[in-house]
mmCIF file of C-alpha atoms in Angstrom:
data_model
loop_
_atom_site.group_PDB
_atom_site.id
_atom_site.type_symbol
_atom_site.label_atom_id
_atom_site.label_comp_id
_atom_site.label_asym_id
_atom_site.label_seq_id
_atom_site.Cartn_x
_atom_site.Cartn_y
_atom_site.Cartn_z
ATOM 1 C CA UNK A 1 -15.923 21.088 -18.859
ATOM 2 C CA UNK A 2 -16.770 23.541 -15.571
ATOM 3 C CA UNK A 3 -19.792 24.923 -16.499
ATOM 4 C CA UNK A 4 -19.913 27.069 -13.439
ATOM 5 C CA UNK A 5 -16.829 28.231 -12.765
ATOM 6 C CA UNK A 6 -15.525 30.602 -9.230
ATOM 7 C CA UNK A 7 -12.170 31.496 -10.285
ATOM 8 C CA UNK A 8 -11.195 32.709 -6.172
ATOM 9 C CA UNK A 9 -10.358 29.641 -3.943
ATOM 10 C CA UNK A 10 -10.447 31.838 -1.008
ATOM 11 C CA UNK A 11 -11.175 35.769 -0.047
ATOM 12 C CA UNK A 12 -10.534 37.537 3.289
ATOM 13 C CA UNK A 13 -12.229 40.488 4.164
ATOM 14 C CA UNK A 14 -12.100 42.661 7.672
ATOM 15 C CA UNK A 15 -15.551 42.389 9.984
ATOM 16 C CA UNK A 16 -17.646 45.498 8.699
ATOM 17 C CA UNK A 17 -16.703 45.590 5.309
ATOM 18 C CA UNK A 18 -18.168 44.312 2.172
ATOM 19 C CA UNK A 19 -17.464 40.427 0.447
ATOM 20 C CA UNK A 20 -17.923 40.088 -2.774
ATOM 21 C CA UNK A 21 -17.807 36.782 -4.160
ATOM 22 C CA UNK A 22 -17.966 36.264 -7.682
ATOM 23 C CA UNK A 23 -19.491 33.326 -10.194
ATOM 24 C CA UNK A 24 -18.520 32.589 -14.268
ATOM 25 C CA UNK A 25 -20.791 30.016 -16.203
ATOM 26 C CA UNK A 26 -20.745 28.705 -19.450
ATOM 27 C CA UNK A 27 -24.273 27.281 -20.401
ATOM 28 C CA UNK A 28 -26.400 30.158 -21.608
ATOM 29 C CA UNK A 29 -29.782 27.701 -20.570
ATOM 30 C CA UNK A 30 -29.142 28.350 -17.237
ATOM 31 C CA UNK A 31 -32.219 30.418 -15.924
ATOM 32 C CA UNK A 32 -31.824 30.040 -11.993
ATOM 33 C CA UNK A 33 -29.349 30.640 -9.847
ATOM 34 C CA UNK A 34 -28.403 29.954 -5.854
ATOM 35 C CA UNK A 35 -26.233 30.871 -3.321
ATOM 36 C CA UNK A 36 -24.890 27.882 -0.721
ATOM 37 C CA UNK A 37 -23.014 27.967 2.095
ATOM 38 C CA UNK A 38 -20.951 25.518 4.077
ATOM 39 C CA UNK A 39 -19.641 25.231 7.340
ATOM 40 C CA UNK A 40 -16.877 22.070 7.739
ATOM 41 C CA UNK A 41 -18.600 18.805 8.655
ATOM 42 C CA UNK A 42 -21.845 20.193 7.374
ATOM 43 C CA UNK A 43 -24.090 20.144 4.525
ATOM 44 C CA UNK A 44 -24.728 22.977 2.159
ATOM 45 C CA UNK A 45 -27.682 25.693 3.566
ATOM 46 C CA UNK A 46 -29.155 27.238 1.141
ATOM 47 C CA UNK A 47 -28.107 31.201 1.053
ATOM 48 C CA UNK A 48 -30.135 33.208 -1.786
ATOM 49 C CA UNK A 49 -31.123 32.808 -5.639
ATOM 50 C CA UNK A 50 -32.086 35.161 -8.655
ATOM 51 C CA UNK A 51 -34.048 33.842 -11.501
ATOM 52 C CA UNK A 52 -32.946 34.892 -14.952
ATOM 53 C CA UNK A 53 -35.254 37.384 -15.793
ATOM 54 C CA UNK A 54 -33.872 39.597 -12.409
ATOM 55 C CA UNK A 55 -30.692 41.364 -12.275
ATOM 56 C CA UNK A 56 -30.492 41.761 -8.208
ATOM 57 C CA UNK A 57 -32.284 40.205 -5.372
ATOM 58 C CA UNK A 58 -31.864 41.151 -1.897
ATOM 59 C CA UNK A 59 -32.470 39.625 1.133
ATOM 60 C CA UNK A 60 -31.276 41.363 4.721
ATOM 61 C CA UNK A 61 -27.179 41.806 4.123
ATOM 62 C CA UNK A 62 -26.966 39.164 1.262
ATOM 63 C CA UNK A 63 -27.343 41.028 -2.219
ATOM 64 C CA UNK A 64 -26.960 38.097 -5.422
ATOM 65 C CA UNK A 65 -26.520 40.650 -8.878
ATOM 66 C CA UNK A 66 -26.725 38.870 -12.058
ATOM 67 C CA UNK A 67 -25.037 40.535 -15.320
ATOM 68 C CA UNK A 68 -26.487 37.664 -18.129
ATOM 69 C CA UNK A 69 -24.865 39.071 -20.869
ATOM 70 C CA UNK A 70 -21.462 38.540 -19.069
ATOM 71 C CA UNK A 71 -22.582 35.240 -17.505
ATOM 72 C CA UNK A 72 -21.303 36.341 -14.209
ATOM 73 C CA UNK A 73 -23.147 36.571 -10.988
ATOM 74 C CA UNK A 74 -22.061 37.750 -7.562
ATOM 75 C CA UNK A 75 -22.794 37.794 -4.060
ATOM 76 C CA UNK A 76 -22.534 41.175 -1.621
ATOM 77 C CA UNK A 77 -22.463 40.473 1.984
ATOM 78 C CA UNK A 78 -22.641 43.914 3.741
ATOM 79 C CA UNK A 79 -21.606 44.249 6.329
ATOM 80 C CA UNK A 80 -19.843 40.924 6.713
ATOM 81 C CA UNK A 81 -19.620 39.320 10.037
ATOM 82 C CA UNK A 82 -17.075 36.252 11.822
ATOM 83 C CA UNK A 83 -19.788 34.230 11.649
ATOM 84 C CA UNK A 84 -20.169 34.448 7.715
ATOM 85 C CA UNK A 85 -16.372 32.862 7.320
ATOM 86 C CA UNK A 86 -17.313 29.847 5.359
ATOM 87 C CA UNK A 87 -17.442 28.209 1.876
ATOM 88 C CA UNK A 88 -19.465 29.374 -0.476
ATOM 89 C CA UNK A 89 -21.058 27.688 -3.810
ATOM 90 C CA UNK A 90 -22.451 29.387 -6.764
ATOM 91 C CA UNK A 91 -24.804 26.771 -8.359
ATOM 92 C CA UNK A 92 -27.208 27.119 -11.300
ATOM 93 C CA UNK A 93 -30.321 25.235 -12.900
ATOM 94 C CA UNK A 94 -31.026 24.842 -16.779
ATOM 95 C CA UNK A 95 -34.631 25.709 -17.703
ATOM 96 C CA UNK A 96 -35.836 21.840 -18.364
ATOM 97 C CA UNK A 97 -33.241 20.229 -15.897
ATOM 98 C CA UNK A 98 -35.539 19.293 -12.930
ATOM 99 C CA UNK A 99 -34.051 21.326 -10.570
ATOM 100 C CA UNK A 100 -30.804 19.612 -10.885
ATOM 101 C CA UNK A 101 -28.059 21.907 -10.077
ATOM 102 C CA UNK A 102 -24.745 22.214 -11.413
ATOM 103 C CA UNK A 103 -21.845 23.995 -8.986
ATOM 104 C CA UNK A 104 -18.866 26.065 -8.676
ATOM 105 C CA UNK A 105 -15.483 24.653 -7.379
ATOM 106 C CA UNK A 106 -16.181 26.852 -4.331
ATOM 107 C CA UNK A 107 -14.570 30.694 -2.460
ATOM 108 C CA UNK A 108 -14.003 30.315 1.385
ATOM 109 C CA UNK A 109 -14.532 33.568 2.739
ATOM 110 C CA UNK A 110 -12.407 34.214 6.267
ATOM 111 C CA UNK A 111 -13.962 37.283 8.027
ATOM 112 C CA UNK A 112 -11.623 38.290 10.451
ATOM 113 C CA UNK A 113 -12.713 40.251 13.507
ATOM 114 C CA UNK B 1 -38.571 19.288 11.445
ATOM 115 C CA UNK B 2 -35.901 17.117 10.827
ATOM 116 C CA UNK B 3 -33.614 17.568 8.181
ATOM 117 C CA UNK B 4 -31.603 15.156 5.706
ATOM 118 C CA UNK B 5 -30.622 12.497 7.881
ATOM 119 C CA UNK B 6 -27.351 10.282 6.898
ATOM 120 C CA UNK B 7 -25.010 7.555 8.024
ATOM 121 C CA UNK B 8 -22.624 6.558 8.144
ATOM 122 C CA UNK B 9 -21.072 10.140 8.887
ATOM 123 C CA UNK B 10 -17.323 9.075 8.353
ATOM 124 C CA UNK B 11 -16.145 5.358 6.611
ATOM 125 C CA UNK B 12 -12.309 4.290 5.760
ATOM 126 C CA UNK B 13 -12.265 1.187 3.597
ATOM 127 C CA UNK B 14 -9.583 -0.843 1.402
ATOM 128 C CA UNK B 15 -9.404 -0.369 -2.280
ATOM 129 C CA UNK B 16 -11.527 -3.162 -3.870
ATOM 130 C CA UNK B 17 -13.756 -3.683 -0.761
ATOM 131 C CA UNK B 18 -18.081 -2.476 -0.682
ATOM 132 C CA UNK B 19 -19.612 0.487 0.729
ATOM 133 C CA UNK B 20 -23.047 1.550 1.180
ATOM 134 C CA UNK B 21 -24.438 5.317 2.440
ATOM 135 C CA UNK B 22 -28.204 5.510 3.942
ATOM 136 C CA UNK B 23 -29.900 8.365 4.175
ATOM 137 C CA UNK B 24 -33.871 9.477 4.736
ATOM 138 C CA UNK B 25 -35.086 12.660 3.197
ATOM 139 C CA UNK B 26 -36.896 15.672 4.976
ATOM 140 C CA UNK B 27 -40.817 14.109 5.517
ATOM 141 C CA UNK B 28 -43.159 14.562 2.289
ATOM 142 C CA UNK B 29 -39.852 15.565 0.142
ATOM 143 C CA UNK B 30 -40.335 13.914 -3.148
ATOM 144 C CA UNK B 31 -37.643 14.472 -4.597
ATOM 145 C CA UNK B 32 -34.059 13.389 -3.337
ATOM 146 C CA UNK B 33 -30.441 13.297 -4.726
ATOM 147 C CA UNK B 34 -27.273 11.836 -4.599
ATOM 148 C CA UNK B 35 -24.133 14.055 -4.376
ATOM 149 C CA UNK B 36 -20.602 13.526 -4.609
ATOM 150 C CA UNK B 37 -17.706 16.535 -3.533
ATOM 151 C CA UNK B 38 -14.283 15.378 -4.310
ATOM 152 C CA UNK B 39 -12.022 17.923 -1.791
ATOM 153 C CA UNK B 40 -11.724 21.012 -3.234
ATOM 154 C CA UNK B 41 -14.216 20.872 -5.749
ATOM 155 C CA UNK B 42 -18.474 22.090 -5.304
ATOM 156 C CA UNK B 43 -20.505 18.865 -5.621
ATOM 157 C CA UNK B 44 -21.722 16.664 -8.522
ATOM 158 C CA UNK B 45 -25.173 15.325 -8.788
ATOM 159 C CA UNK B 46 -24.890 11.595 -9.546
ATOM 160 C CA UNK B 47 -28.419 10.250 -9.241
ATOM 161 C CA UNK B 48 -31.588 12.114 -8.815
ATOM 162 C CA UNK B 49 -35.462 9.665 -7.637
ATOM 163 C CA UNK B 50 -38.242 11.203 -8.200
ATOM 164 C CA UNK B 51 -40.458 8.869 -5.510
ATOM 165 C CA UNK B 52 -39.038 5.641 -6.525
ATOM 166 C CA UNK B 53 -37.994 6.965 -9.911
ATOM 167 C CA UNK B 54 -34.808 7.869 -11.295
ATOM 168 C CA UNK B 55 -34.818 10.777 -13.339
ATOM 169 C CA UNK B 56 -31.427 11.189 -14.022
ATOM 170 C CA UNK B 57 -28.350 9.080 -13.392
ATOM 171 C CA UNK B 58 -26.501 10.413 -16.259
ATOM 172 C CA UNK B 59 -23.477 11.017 -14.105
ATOM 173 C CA UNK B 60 -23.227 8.144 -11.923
ATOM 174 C CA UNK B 61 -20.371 5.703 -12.530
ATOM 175 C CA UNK B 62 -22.815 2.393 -13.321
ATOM 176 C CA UNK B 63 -20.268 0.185 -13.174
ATOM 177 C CA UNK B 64 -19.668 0.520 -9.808
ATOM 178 C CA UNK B 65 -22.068 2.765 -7.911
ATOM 179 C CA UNK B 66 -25.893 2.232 -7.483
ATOM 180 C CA UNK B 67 -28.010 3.829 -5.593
ATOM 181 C CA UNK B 68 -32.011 2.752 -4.979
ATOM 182 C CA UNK B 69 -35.415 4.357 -3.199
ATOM 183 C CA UNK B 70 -37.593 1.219 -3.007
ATOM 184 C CA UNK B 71 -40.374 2.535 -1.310
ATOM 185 C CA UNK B 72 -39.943 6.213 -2.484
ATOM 186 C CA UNK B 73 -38.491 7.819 1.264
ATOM 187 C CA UNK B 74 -35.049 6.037 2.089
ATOM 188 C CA UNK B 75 -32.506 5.247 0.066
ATOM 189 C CA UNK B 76 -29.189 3.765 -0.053
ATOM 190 C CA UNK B 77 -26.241 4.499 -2.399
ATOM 191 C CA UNK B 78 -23.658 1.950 -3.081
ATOM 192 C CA UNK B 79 -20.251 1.544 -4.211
ATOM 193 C CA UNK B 80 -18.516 -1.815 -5.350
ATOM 194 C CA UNK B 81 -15.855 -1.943 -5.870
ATOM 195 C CA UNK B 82 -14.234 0.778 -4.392
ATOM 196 C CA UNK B 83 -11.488 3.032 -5.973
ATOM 197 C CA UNK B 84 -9.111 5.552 -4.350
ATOM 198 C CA UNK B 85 -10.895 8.550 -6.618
ATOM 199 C CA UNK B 86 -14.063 7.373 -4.701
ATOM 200 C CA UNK B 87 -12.402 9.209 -1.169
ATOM 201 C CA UNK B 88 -15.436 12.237 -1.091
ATOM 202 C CA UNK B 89 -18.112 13.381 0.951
ATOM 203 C CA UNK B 90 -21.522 11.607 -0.315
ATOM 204 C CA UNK B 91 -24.072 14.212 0.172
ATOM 205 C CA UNK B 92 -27.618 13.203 0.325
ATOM 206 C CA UNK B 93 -30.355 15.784 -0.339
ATOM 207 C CA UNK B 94 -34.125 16.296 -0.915
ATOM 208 C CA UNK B 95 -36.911 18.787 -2.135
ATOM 209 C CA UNK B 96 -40.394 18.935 -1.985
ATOM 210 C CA UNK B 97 -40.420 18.944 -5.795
ATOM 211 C CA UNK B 98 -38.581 19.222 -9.343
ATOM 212 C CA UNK B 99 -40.049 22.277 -9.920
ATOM 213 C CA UNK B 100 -38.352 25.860 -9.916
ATOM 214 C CA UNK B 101 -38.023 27.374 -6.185
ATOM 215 C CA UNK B 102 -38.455 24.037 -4.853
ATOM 216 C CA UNK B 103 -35.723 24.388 -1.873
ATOM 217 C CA UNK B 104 -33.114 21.430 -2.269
ATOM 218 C CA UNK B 105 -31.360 20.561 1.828
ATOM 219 C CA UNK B 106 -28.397 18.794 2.084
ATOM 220 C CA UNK B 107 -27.431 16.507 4.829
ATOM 221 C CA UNK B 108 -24.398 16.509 6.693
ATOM 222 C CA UNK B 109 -22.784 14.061 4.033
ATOM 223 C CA UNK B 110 -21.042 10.970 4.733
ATOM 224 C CA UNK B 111 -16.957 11.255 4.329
ATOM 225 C CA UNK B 112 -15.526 8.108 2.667
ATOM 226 C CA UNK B 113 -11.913 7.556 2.661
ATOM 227 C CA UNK B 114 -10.465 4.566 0.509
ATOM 228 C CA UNK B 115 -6.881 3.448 0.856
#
């Protein structure tokens, strides 16, 4: 039972325009949500997060929208650059779980120049 | 500051045989988890110490993996024996706290292969 669920495997986008990577989750406890990213043979960096009670939070060209009556969250990277051609996890937090963190399956994003 | 540290990075063992990860959490990070990420998929929490406490281990196979933080900073995470659905990068990570906004950093992960 995916929980969190990102229904793209992979996304290409040309350098300069906009990615938009989306998120689907199940569990309506779910009051936090993050942004990673992951470069191969690395761990996941932290990108961005939005608590519940937000709809958008912004930080420099990373914009995470949440829509909680659709359970869907998504991630705008304007304008998108080579360097942001990784994977990307959508991962979310129940209100009483302890900062445990459920994931998505993962979207790698190729930005080609 | 140093991040997550973890070793072995990469480990190819038999079906059957023992393995054991090591890793040592950012300084002053209380809290610090055990991750697995089967290729392809995000990754799934197996074991979560709170100091030298678990707090959840809901979702680690018992029978075979265990995973200990003695002395509430290192800790090692163990598999025995081995199956071929254990090939996955092991992901160690660690936050300050439990609490909301608490940061959780992943190390690089350690890649197990079993054939």
């Amino acid at each position: 039972d995916q929980q969190v669920k990102q229904n793209s495997p992979s996304l290409s986008v040309q350098e300069g325009r906009i990615s938009i990577l989306n998120c689907d989750y199940t569990n309506s406890m779910f009051d936090y949500f993050l942004w990673y990213k992951k470069y191969p043979a690395e761990g996941p960096t932290f990108l961005i997060s939005i608590s519940s009670i937000k709809d958008k939070n912004e930080d420099g060209r990373f914009t995470v929208f949440l829509n909680k009556s659709a359970k869907h969250l998504s991630l705008h990277i304007v304008p998108s650059q080579p360097g942001d051609s990784a994977v990307y996890f959508c991962a979310a937090r129940g209100n009483n779980a302890g900062n445990m963190l459920t994931f998505g399956g993962g979207t790698r994003l190729m930005v080609k120049p | 500051e140093a991040g997550v540290a973890q070793s072995p990075r990469y480990k190819i063992i038999e079906k059957r045989q023992s393995v054991a990860f090591w890793c040592n959490p950012i300084s002053g990070h209380a809290t610090l988890y055990w991750y697995q990420q089967i290729l392809g998929q995000g990754p799934k929490l197996l074991i979560q110490f709170q100091n030298n406490g678990v707090v959840d281990d809901s979702q680690l196979p018992k029978d075979r993996f265990s995973a200990e933080r003695l002395k509430g900073v290192d800790s090692t995470l163990k598999i025995q024996p081995a199956k071929l659905e254990d090939s996955a990068v092991y992901l160690c990570a660690s936050s300050l706290g439990r609490t909301l906004g608490n940061t959780i950093y992943f190390g690089e992960g350690s890649w197990l292969t079993v054939v």
